[in-house]
Amino acid sequence: MVRLPLTPEEIERGRRLGALLREARGDRSILDVALRAQVSPETLRKIETGRIATPAFPTIAAVSDELGISLDTLWHAVNTAPADTVTGPARAS
């Protein structure tokens, strides 16, 4: 099976997803969250940095559950927010 290249929109959604999960993780370590969600710490790191732009649904379900984020909230935030609003609005200089 040949995997098609990701579109720019898919890549951007992956970045928003990663930023949102990183923000929700707060001070908790990647290791702690990953182990509790039963996913690889390396996988979680790649998701948070946007290197895995389209992670598997069970992985995101497990991580979001561990972080206390509903899948509805996560979907809405990732699919409707411009990239700069995930971590907060830009401040005027």
PDB file of C-alpha atoms in Angstrom, residues 13 17 20 69-81:
ATOM      1  CA  ARG A  13      -4.139  20.041  11.787  1.00  0.00           C
ATOM      2  CA  LEU A  17      -3.331  18.664  17.644  1.00  0.00           C
ATOM      3  CA  LEU A  20      -3.189  21.280  22.112  1.00  0.00           C
ATOM      4  CA  ILE A  69     -10.061  16.231  27.080  1.00  0.00           C
ATOM      5  CA  SER A  70     -13.237  15.016  25.397  1.00  0.00           C
ATOM      6  CA  LEU A  71     -12.841  13.845  21.826  1.00  0.00           C
ATOM      7  CA  ASP A  72     -15.531  16.328  20.781  1.00  0.00           C
ATOM      8  CA  THR A  73     -13.577  19.202  22.287  1.00  0.00           C
ATOM      9  CA  LEU A  74     -10.353  17.960  20.749  1.00  0.00           C
ATOM     10  CA  TRP A  75     -11.897  17.544  17.296  1.00  0.00           C
ATOM     11  CA  HIS A  76     -13.480  20.971  17.385  1.00  0.00           C
ATOM     12  CA  ALA A  77     -10.280  22.691  18.531  1.00  0.00           C
ATOM     13  CA  VAL A  78      -8.113  20.955  15.945  1.00  0.00           C
ATOM     14  CA  ASN A  79     -10.473  21.414  13.021  1.00  0.00           C
ATOM     15  CA  THR A  80     -11.687  24.968  13.565  1.00  0.00           C
ATOM     16  CA  ALA A  81      -8.942  26.936  15.321  1.00  0.00           C
TER      17      ALA A  81
END
